[in-house]
Coordinates of N, CA and C in Angstrom, one line a residue:
X17 N -31.0 -74.9 15.7 CA -32.3 -74.9 15.0 C -33.2 -74.2 15.8
X18 N -34.0 -73.2 15.3 CA -35.0 -72.5 16.1 C -36.4 -73.2 15.9
X19 N -37.0 -73.8 16.8 CA -38.4 -74.4 16.7 C -39.4 -73.4 16.5
X20 N -40.2 -73.7 15.6 CA -41.4 -72.5 15.5 C -42.3 -72.7 16.6
X21 N -42.9 -71.5 16.9 CA -43.9 -71.5 18.0 C -45.1 -72.2 17.5
X22 N -46.0 -72.4 18.4 CA -47.3 -73.1 18.2 C -48.2 -72.1 17.2
X23 N -47.9 -70.8 17.6 CA -48.7 -69.8 16.7 C -48.2 -69.8 15.3
X24 N -46.9 -69.8 15.1 CA -46.3 -69.9 13.8 C -46.8 -71.1 13.0
X25 N -46.9 -72.2 13.8 CA -47.2 -73.4 13.0 C -48.7 -73.3 12.6
X26 N -49.6 -72.8 13.4 CA -50.9 -72.6 13.1 C -51.1 -71.6 11.9
X27 N -50.4 -70.5 12.0 CA -50.4 -69.5 10.8 C -50.1 -70.1 9.5
X28 N -48.9 -70.9 9.6 CA -48.5 -71.5 8.4 C -49.4 -72.6 7.8
X29 N -50.1 -73.2 8.8 CA -51.0 -74.2 8.2 C -52.3 -73.6 7.6
X30 N -52.7 -72.4 8.3 CA -53.9 -71.7 7.9 C -53.5 -71.1 6.6
X31 N -52.3 -70.4 6.3 CA -51.9 -69.9 5.0 C -51.8 -71.1 3.9
X32 N -51.3 -72.2 4.3 CA -51.1 -73.4 3.5 C -52.6 -73.8 2.8
X33 N -53.6 -73.6 3.6 CA -54.9 -74.0 3.4 C -55.7 -72.8 2.6
X34 N -54.9 -71.7 2.4 CA -55.6 -70.4 1.9 C -56.9 -70.1 2.6
X35 N -56.8 -70.1 4.0 CA -57.9 -69.8 5.0 C -57.7 -68.5 5.6
X36 N -58.6 -67.5 5.3 CA -58.4 -66.3 6.0 C -58.6 -66.4 7.4
X37 N -57.9 -65.4 8.3 CA -58.0 -65.4 9.8 C -59.4 -65.5 10.2
X38 N -60.2 -64.6 9.6 CA -61.6 -64.5 10.1 C -62.4 -65.8 10.1
X39 N -62.0 -66.6 8.9 CA -62.8 -67.9 8.7 C -62.4 -68.9 9.8
X40 N -61.2 -69.0 10.1 CA -60.7 -69.8 11.2 C -61.3 -69.4 12.5
X41 N -61.2 -68.1 12.8 CA -61.6 -67.6 14.0 C -63.2 -68.0 14.2
X42 N -63.9 -67.8 13.2 CA -65.3 -68.0 13.2 C -65.5 -69.4 13.4
X43 N -64.8 -70.2 12.9 CA -64.9 -71.9 13.1 C -64.7 -72.1 14.5
X44 N -63.8 -71.5 15.1 CA -63.4 -71.7 16.5 C -64.2 -70.9 17.4
X45 N -65.1 -70.0 16.9 CA -66.1 -69.2 17.6 C -65.3 -68.3 18.6
X46 N -64.2 -67.8 18.1 CA -63.4 -66.7 18.8 C -63.2 -65.5 18.0
X47 N -62.9 -64.3 18.6 CA -62.6 -63.1 17.9 C -61.4 -63.3 17.1
X48 N -61.6 -62.6 15.8 CA -60.3 -62.6 14.9 C -59.0 -62.1 15.5
X49 N -59.2 -61.0 16.4 CA -57.9 -60.5 17.1 C -57.4 -61.5 18.1
X50 N -58.3 -62.3 18.6 CA -57.7 -63.4 19.5 C -56.8 -64.3 18.8
X51 N -57.4 -64.8 17.7 CA -56.6 -65.7 16.9 C -55.3 -65.1 16.4
X52 N -55.4 -63.9 16.0 CA -54.1 -63.1 15.6 C -53.1 -63.1 16.5
X53 N -53.6 -62.7 17.9 CA -52.7 -62.8 19.0 C -52.0 -64.2 19.3
X54 N -52.8 -65.2 19.1 CA -52.3 -66.6 19.2 C -51.3 -66.8 18.2
X55 N -51.6 -66.4 17.0 CA -50.5 -66.7 15.9 C -49.2 -65.9 16.1
X56 N -49.4 -64.7 16.7 CA -48.2 -63.9 17.1 C -47.4 -64.4 18.4
X57 N -48.0 -65.2 19.1 CA -47.5 -65.7 20.3 C -47.7 -64.8 21.5
X58 N -48.6 -63.7 21.2 CA -48.9 -62.8 22.4 C -50.0 -63.4 23.3
X59 N -50.6 -64.5 23.0 CA -51.7 -65.0 23.7 C -51.6 -66.6 23.7
X60 N -51.7 -67.3 24.8 CA -51.8 -68.8 24.7 C -53.1 -69.1 24.3
X61 N -53.2 -70.4 23.7 CA -54.5 -70.9 23.3 C -54.9 -72.0 24.2
X62 N -56.3 -72.1 24.1 CA -56.7 -73.1 25.0 C -56.6 -74.5 24.5
X63 N -56.3 -75.6 25.3 CA -56.4 -77.0 24.7 C -57.7 -77.3 24.1
X64 N -58.7 -76.6 24.5 CA -60.0 -76.9 23.8 C -60.1 -76.7 22.4
X65 N -59.1 -75.9 21.9 CA -59.3 -75.5 20.4 C -58.4 -76.4 19.5
X66 N -57.6 -77.3 20.2 CA -56.8 -78.1 19.3 C -57.4 -79.1 18.3
X67 N -58.7 -79.8 18.8 CA -59.4 -80.6 18.0 C -59.9 -79.9 16.8
X68 N -60.7 -78.8 17.1 CA -61.2 -77.8 15.9 C -60.2 -77.4 15.1
X69 N -59.1 -76.9 15.6 CA -58.1 -76.4 14.8 C -57.6 -77.5 13.7
X70 N -57.4 -78.8 14.3 CA -56.9 -79.8 13.5 C -57.8 -80.1 12.4
X71 N -59.2 -79.9 12.7 CA -60.1 -80.2 11.6 C -60.2 -79.1 10.5
X72 N -60.3 -77.8 10.9 CA -60.2 -76.8 9.8 C -58.9 -76.7 9.0
X73 N -57.9 -76.9 9.7 CA -56.5 -76.7 9.0 C -56.1 -78.1 8.5
X74 N -56.9 -79.1 8.6 CA -56.6 -80.4 8.0 C -55.3 -80.9 8.4
X75 N -55.2 -80.9 9.7 CA -53.8 -81.5 10.4 C -54.1 -82.6 11.3
X76 N -53.1 -83.5 11.5 CA -53.2 -84.6 12.3 C -53.3 -84.0 13.7
X77 N -54.3 -84.5 14.5 CA -54.6 -84.0 15.9 C -53.4 -84.2 16.8
X78 N -52.8 -85.5 16.6 CA -51.7 -85.8 17.4 C -50.4 -84.8 17.2
X79 N -50.3 -84.5 16.0 CA -49.3 -83.5 15.7 C -49.6 -82.0 16.1
X80 N -50.8 -81.8 16.1 CA -51.2 -80.4 16.7 C -51.0 -80.5 18.3
X81 N -51.4 -81.5 18.9 CA -51.3 -81.7 20.3 C -49.7 -81.7 20.8
X82 N -48.9 -82.3 20.0 CA -47.5 -82.5 20.2 C -46.8 -81.0 20.0
X83 N -47.3 -80.2 19.1 CA -46.8 -79.0 18.8 C -47.3 -77.8 20.0
X84 N -48.5 -78.2 20.3 CA -49.0 -77.3 21.4 C -48.2 -77.6 22.8
X85 N -47.9 -78.8 23.0 CA -47.1 -79.2 24.3 C -45.7 -78.8 24.2
X86 N -45.1 -78.8 23.0 CA -43.7 -78.5 22.9 C -43.2 -77.1 23.3

């Protein structure tokens, strides 16, 4: 079994919520291209973004944290 990356997990959650990249990036106060790189796995994300990500993507914070650590 191939585990999905943190970026894939975030992208899937964003798409499941019908949220455009720019809206999530704006909520996090980061550049759209930065969020895109995080989703592709080209750039790590800061732990500081886990709580706001869980809020806008309507995800359980503990789950987001465990995916981030994995």
